[in-house]
Coordinates of C-alpha atoms and ligand atoms in Angstrom, one line a residue:
X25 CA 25.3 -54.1 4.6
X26 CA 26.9 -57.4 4.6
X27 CA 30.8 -57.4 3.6
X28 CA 33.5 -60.1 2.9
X29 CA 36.6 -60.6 4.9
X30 CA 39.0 -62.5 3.2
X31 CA 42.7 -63.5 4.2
X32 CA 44.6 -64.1 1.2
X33 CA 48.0 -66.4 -0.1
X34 CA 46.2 -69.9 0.9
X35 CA 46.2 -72.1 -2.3
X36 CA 42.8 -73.6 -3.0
X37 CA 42.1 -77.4 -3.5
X38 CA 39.6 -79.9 -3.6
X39 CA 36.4 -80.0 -5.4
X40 CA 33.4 -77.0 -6.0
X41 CA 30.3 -77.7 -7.5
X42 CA 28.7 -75.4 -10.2
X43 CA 24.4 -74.0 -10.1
X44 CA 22.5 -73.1 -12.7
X45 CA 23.3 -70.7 -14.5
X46 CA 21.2 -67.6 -13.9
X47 CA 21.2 -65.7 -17.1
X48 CA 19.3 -69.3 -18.5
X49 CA 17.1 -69.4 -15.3
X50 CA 15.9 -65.6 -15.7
X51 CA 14.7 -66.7 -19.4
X52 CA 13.6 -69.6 -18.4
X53 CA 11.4 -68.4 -16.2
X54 CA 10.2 -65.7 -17.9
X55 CA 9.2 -68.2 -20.6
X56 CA 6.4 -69.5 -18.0
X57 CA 4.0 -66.8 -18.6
X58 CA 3.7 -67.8 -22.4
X59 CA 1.5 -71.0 -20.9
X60 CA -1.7 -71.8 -19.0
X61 CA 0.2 -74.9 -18.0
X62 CA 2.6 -75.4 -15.0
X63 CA 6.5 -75.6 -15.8
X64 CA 8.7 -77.1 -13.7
X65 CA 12.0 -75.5 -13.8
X66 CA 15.6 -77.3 -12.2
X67 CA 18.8 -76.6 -11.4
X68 CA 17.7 -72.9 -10.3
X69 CA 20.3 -71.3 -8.3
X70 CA 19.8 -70.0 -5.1
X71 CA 20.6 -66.2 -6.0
X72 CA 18.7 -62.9 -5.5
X73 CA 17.7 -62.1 -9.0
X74 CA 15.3 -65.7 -9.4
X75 CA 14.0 -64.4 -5.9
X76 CA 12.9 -61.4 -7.9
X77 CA 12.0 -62.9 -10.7
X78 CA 9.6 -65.4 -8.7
X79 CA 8.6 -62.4 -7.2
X80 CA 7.7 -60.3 -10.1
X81 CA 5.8 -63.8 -11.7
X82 CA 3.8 -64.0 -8.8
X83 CA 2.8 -59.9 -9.0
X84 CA 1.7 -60.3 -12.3
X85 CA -0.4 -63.1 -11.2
X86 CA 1.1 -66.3 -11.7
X87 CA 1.8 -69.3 -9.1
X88 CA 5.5 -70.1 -8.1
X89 CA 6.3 -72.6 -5.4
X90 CA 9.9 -73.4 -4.7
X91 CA 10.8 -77.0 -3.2
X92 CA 11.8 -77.1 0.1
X93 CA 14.3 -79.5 -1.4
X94 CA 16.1 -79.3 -3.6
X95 CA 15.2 -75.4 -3.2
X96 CA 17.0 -75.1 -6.8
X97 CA 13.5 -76.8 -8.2
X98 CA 10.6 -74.2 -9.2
X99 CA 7.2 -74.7 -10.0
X100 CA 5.1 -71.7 -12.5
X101 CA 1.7 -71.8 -13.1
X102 CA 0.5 -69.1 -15.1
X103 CA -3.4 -70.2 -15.2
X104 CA -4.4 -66.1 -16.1
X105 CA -2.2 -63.6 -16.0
X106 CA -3.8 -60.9 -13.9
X107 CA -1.3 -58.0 -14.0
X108 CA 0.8 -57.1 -17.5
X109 CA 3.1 -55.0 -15.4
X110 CA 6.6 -55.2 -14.3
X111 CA 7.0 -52.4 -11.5
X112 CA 10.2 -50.1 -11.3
X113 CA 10.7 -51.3 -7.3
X114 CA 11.4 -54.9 -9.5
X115 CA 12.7 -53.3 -12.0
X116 CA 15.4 -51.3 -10.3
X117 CA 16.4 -54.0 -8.5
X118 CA 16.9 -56.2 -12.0
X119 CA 17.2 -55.2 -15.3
X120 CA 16.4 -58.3 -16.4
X121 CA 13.3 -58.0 -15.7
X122 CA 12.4 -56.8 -19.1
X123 CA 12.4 -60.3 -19.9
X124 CA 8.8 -60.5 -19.2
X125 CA 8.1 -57.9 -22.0
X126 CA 8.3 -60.5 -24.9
X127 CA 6.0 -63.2 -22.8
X128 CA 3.4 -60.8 -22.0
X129 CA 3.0 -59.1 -25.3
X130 CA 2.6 -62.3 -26.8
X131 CA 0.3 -63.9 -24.4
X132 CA -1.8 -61.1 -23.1
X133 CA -1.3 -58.6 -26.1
X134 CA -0.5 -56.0 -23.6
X135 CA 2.7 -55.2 -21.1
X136 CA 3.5 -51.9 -18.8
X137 CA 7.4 -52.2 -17.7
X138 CA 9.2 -49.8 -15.8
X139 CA 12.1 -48.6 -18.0
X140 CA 15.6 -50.0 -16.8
X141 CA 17.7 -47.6 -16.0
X142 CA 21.5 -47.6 -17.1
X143 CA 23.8 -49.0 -14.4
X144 CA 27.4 -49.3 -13.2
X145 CA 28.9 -51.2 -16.1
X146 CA 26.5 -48.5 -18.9
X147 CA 23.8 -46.8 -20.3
X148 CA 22.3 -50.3 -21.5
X149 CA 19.5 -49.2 -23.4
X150 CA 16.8 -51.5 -24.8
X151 CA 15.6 -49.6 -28.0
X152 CA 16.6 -53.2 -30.3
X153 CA 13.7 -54.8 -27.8
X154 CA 11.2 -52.3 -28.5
X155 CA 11.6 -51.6 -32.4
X156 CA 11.4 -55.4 -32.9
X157 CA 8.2 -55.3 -31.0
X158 CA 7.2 -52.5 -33.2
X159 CA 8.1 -54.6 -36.3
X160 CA 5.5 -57.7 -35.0
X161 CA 3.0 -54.9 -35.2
X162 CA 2.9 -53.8 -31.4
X163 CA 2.1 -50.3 -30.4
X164 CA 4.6 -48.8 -27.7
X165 CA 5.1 -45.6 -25.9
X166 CA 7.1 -44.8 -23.0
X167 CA 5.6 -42.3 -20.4
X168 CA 6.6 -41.9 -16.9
X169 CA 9.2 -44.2 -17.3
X170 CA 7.5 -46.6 -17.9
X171 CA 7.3 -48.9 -21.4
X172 CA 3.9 -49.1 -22.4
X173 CA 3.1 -51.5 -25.3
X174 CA -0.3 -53.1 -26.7
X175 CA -0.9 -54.9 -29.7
X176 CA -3.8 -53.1 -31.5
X177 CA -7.5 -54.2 -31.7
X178 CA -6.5 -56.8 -28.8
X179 CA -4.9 -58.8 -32.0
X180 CA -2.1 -61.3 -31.8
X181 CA 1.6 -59.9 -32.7
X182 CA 2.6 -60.8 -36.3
X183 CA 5.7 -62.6 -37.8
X184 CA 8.5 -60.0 -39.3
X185 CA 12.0 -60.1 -40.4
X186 CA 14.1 -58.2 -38.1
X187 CA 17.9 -57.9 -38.3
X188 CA 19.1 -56.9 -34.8
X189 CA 21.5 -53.7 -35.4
X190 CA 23.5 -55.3 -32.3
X191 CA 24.1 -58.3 -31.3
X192 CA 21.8 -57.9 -27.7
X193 CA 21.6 -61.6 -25.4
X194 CA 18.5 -60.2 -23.6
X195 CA 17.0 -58.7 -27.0
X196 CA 17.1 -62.1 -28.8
X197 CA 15.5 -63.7 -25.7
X198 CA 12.8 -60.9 -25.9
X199 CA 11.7 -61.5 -29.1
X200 CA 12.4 -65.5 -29.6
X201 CA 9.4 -65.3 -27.0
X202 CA 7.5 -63.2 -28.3
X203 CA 7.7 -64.7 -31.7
X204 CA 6.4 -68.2 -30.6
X205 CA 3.2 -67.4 -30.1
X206 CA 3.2 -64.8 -33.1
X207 CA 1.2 -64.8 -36.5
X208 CA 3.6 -66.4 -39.2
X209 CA 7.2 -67.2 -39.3
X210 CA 9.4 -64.9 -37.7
X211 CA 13.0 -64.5 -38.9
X212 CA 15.3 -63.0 -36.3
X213 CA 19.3 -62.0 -37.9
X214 CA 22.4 -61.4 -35.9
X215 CA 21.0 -63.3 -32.9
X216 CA 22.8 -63.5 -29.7
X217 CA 24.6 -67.2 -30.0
X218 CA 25.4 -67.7 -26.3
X219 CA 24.4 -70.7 -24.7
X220 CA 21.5 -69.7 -22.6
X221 CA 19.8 -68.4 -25.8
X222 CA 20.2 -72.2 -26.7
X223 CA 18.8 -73.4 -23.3
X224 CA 15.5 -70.7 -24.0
X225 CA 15.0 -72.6 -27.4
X226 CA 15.5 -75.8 -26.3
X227 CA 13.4 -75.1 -23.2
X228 CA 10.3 -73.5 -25.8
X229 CA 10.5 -76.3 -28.1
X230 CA 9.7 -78.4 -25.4
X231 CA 6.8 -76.0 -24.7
X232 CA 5.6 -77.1 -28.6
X233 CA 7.5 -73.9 -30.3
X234 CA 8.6 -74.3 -33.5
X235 CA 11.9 -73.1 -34.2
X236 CA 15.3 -73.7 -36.0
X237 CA 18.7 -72.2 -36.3
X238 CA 19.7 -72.9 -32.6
X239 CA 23.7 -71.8 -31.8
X240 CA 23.7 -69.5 -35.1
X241 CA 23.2 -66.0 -35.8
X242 CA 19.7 -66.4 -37.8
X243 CA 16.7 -68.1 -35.6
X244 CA 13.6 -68.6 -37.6
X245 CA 10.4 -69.2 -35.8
X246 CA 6.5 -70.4 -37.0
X247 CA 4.2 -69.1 -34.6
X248 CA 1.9 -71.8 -32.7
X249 CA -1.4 -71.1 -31.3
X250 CA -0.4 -72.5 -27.9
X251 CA 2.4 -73.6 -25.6
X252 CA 2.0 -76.3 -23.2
X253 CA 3.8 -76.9 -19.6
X254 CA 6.9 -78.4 -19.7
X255 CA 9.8 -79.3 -17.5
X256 CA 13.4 -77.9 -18.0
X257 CA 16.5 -78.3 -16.1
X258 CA 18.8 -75.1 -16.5
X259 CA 22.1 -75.1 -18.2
X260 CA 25.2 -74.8 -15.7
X261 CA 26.4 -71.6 -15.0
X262 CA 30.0 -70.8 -16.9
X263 CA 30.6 -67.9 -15.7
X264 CA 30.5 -69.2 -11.8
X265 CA 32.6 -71.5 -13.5
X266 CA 35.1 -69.3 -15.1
X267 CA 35.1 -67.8 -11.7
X268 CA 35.8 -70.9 -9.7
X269 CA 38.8 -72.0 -12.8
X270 CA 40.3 -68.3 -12.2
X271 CA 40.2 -69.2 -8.8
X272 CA 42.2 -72.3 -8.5
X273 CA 44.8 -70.9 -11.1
X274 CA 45.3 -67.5 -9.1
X275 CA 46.0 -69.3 -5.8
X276 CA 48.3 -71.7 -7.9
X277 CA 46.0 -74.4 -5.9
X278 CA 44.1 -77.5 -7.6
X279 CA 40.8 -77.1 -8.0
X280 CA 38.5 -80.1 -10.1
X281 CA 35.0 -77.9 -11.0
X282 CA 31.7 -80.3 -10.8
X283 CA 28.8 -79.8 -12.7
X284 CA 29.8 -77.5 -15.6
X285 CA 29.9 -77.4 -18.8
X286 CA 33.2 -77.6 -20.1
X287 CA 32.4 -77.1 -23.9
X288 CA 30.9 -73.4 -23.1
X289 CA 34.0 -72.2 -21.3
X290 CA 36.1 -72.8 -24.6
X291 CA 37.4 -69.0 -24.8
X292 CA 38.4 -68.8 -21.5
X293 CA 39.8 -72.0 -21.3
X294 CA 42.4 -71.2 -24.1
X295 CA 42.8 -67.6 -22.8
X296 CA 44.2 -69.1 -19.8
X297 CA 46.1 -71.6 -21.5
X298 CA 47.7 -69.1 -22.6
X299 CA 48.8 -67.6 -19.0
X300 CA 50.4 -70.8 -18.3
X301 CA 47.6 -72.1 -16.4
X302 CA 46.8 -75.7 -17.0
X303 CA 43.2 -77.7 -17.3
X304 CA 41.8 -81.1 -17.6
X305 CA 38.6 -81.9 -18.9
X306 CA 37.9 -84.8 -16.9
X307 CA 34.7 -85.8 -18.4
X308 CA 32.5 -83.8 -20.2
X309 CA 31.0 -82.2 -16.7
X310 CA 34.0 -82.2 -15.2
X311 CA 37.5 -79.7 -15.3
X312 CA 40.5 -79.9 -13.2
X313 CA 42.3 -76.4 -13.1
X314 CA 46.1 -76.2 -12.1
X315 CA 48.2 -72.9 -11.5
X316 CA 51.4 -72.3 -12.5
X317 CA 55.1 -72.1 -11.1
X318 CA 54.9 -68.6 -13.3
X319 CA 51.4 -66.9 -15.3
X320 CA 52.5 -64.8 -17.7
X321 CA 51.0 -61.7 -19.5
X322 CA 48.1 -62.5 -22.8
X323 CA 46.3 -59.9 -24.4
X324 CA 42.2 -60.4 -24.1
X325 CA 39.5 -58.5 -26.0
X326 CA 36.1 -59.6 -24.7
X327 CA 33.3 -60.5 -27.1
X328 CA 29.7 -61.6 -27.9
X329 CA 30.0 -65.8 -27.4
X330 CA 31.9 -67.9 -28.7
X331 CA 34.1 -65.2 -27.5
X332 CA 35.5 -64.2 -24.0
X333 CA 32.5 -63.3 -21.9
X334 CA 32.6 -59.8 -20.8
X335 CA 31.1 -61.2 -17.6
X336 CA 34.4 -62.7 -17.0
X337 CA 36.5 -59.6 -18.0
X338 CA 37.3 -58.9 -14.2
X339 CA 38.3 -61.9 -12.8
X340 CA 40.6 -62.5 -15.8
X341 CA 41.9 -58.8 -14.8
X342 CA 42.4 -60.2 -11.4
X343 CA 44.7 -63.0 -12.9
X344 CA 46.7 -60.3 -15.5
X345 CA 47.9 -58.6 -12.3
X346 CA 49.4 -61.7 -11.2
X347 CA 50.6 -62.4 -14.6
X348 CA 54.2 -61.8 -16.1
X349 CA 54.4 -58.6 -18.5
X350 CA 51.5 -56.9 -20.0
X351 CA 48.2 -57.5 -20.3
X352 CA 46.2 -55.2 -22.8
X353 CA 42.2 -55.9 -21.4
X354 CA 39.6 -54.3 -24.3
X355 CA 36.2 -54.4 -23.5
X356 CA 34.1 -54.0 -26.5
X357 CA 30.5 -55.0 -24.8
X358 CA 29.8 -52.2 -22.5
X359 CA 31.1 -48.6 -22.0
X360 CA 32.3 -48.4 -18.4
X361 CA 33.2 -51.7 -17.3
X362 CA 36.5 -51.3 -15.5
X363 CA 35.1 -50.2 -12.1
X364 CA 37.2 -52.6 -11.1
X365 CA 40.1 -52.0 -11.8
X366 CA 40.6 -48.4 -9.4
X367 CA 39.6 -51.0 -6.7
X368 CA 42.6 -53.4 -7.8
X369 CA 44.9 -50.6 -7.8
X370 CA 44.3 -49.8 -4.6
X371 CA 45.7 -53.1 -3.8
X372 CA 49.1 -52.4 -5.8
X373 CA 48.1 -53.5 -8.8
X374 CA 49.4 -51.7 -11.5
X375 CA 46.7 -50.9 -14.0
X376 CA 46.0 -47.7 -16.6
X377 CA 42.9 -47.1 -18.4
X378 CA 42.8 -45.4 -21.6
X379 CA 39.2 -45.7 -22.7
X380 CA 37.7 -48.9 -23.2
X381 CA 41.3 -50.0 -22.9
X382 CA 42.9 -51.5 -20.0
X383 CA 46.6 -51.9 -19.4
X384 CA 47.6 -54.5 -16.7
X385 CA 51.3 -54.9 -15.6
X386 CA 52.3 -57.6 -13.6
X387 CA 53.3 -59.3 -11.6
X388 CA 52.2 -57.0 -8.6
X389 CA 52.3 -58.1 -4.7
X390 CA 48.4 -57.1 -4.1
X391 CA 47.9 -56.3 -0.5
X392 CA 44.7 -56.1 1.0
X393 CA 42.8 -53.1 1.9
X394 CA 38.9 -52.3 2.2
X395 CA 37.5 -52.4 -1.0
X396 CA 34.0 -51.4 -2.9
X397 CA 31.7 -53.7 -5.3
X398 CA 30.7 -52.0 -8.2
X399 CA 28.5 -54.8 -10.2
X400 CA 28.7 -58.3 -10.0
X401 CA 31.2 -59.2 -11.9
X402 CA 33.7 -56.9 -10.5
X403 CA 32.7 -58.3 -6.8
X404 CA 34.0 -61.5 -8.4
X405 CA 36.6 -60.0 -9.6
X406 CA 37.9 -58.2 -6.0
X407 CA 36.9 -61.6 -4.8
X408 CA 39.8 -63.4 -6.6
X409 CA 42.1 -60.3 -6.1
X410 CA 41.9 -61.1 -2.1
X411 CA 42.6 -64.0 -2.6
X412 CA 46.4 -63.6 -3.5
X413 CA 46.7 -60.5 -1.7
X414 CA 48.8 -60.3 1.3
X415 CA 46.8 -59.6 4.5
X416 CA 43.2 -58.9 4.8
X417 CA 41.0 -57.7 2.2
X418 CA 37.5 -56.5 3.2
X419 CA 34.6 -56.6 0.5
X420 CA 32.2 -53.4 1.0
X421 CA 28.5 -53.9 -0.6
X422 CA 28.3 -57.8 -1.5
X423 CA 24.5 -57.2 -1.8
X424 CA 26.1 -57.2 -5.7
X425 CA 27.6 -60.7 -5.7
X426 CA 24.7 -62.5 -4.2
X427 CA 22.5 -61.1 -7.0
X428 CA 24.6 -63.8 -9.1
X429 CA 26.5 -66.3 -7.2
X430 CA 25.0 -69.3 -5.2
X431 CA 27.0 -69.7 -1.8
X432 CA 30.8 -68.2 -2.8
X433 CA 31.5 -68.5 0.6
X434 CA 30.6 -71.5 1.5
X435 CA 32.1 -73.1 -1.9
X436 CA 35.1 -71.3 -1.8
X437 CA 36.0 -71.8 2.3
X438 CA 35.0 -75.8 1.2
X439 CA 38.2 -75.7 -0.9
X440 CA 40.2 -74.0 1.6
X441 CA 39.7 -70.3 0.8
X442 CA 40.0 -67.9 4.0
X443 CA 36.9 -66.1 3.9
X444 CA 34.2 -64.7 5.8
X445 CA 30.6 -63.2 5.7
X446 CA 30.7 -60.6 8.3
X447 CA 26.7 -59.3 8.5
X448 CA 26.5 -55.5 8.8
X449 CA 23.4 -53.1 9.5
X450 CA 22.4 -49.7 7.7
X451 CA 24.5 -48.0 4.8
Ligands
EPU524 N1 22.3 -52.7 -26.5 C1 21.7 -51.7 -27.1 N2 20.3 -51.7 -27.3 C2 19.5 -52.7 -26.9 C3 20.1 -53.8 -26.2 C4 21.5 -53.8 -26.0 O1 22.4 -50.7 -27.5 O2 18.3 -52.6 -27.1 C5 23.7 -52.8 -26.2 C6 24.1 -52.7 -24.7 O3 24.1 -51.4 -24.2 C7 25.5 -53.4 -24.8 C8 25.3 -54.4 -25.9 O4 24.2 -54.0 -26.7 O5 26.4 -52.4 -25.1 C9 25.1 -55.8 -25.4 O6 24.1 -55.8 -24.5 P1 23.1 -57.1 -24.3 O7 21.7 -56.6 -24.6 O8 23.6 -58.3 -24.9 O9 23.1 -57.3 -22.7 P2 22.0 -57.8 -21.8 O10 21.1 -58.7 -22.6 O11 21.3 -56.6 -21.1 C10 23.1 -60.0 -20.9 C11 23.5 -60.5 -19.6 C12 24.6 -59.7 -19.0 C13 25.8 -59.8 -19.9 C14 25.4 -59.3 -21.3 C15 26.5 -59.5 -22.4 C16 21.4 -61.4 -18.8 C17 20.3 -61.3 -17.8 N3 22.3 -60.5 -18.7 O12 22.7 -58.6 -20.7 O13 25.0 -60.3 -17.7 O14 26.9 -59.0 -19.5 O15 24.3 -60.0 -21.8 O16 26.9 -60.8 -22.5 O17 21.5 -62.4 -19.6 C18 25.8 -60.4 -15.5 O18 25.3 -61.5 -15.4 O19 26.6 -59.9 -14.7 C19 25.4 -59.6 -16.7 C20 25.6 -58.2 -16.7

């Protein structure tokens, strides 16, 4: 297994560009299978779950070509869908997968998906998917671990009002997808407002869906008979870019961050405003992040967007330990996300953990040590830990960051970061 070395205290500057962002190009994609017609999809980064996405397309019968260049540009033609099933060796692999559910249900009437399991960060059921499927009239059962779901007398699903228990970013994308091609007006409550929700609408619009409500908690969709090809370019990916700000300020470098989207990064932005840190939005694609002489401590609670991604948590735990006084770090999305944070003690930071609570004290000298990745997030967050730690810090099981981050190596030695790839074999 491939690990990272890094050798930490060297301040970062220069320039980084942003990719896509992959929790819009997983959607995104997905969305293909609702259409005879090709989609062309841009601004796809080059990470490991859109290779299995692409992969699980083409299983279920549908054409993907990638450009040879730019390799972020896809191609999707589902002519016929030959195969309504998302296998568990996909599945395992990416839970996301279950974003073909929606599509397939309301294209073919009929979908078998392996069951995703829970995984580092929690149990991450997807029960709000399934009785929303119900409520459009579907018929589901799950055997063998696998979800099996038909909509009866080979019939088309059915417009309903359903008011999401939870506020689920997956489970709104489901069933927004679903519902396009349904029977009726569908009215979805309590939606998921984050911005690649917003991308998957403005994406299926383009298709010829018909909906309203976009960036609010209430969607409301009119079912359309068809969907036609289309061509989208993703939205870029904030949380890389959160990442890449987190990075700048930790190293107290000077880092300008291309090709994002500074008005979808407003929570973390002020957060670290508050740490001292300090940003300039040089155009509207365009932030210049600067450390300071001193960060000091700030409370952060993470929540559904517009608040402070919980796909960010760890890297903003990376910068608390670095920070002056106390940090309290509640995570309120899922139930075991401070893997972490063990890690970062091992480094010297100091850190308790009192249920979904975490208590940073800083700042602590990290020093570097060998180190496991838990999820992806938390790679990102050991990531930025190295950096500022004295010595060498290795990254164990980095199979985890390149599920989600195009070329951090590469874009993070380009603005002077020691770090290394070193390529290992076996477990
Ligand atoms: N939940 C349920 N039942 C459901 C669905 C969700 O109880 O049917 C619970 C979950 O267990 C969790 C909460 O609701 O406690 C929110 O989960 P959500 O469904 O919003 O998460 P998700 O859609 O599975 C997406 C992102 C995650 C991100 C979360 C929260 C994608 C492909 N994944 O997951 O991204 O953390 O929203 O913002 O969009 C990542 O990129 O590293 C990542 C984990």
């Amino acid at each position: 297994m491939d690990k990272f070395v890094i050798k930490g205290g060297k301040a970062l500057h220069g320039s980084v560009a942003i990719s896509g962002a992959k929790n819009s190009a997983l959607p995104v994609m997905a969305a293909a299978l609702l259409t005879t017609e090709k989609v062309s999809v841009h601004n796809i980064p080059k990470v490991r779950d859109l290779i299995t996405m692409s992969k699980l397309l083409a299983f279920m019968g549908a054409k993907v070509s990638i450009a040879e260049l730019p390799a972020s540009d896809y191609e999707i033609e589902a002519t016929t869908v030959s195969d309504a099933v998302a296998p568990y060796e996909l599945v395992k692999t990416m839970r996301a997968s279950i974003l073909t559910l929606g599509p397939l249900m309301a294209r073919v009437g009929v979908a078998r998906v392996s069951l995703p399991g829970g995984c580092a960060i929690g149990a991450r059921p997807v029960d709000l998917h399934l009785t929303a499927l119900e409520k459009m009239g579907a018929e589901i059962i799950t055997s063998h671990g696998y979800i099996e779901a038909r909509v009866p007398n080979n019939g088309r699903l059915k417009g309903a009002h359903i008011v999401f228990e939870k506020i689920t970013v997956t489970g709104t994308e489901n069933i927004l997808m679903a519902a396009t091609l349904a029977k009726g007006e569908t009215i979805l409550e309590n939606c998921a407002r984050e911005p690649e929700v917003t991308d998957l609408v403005a994406m299926l619009r383009k298709m010829g869906a018909q909906i309203e409500g976009d960036g609010t908690a209430t969607l409301r969709i009119r079912g359309v008979e068809k969907l036609y090809g289309t061509d989208h370019t993703v939205i870029p990916d904030r949380i890389e870019a959160g990442t890449f700000l987190v990075a700048g300020a930790i190293t107290n470098g000077d880092l300008t961050v291309t090709n994002c989207a500074p008005e979808h990064l407003g929570a973390v932005i002020a957060k670290m405003q508050e740490t001292g840190v300090r940003f300039d939005e040089i155009d509207k694609t365009t932030l210049r992040v600067r450390g300071a002489k001193k960060l000091v401590s700030s409370d952060m609670t993470t929540e559904e967007y517009p608040g402070f991604a919980t796909d960010m948590q760890a890297q903003y735990m990376a910068l608390a330990t670095q920070a002056e006084g106390t940090s309290v770090i509640t995570e309120t999305i899922f139930e075991n996300r401070f893997l972490h944070a063990s890690e970062m003690v091992r480094m010297g930071a100091n850190i308790s953990i009192d249920g979904r609570r975490a208590v940073v004290r800083g700042p602590a000298q990290l020093s570097g040590t060998t180190v496991q990745a838990s999820d992806l997030r938390a790679s990102a967050g050991l990531v930025l830990a190295g950096l500022v730690a004295s010595g060498e810090t290795i990254i164990d099981r980095v199979y985890h960051i390149d599920r989600g981050y195009e070329g951090i190596v590469e874009k993070l030695r380009g603005v002077g970061a020691n770090i290394e790839r070193v390529h290992g074999t076996g477990s």
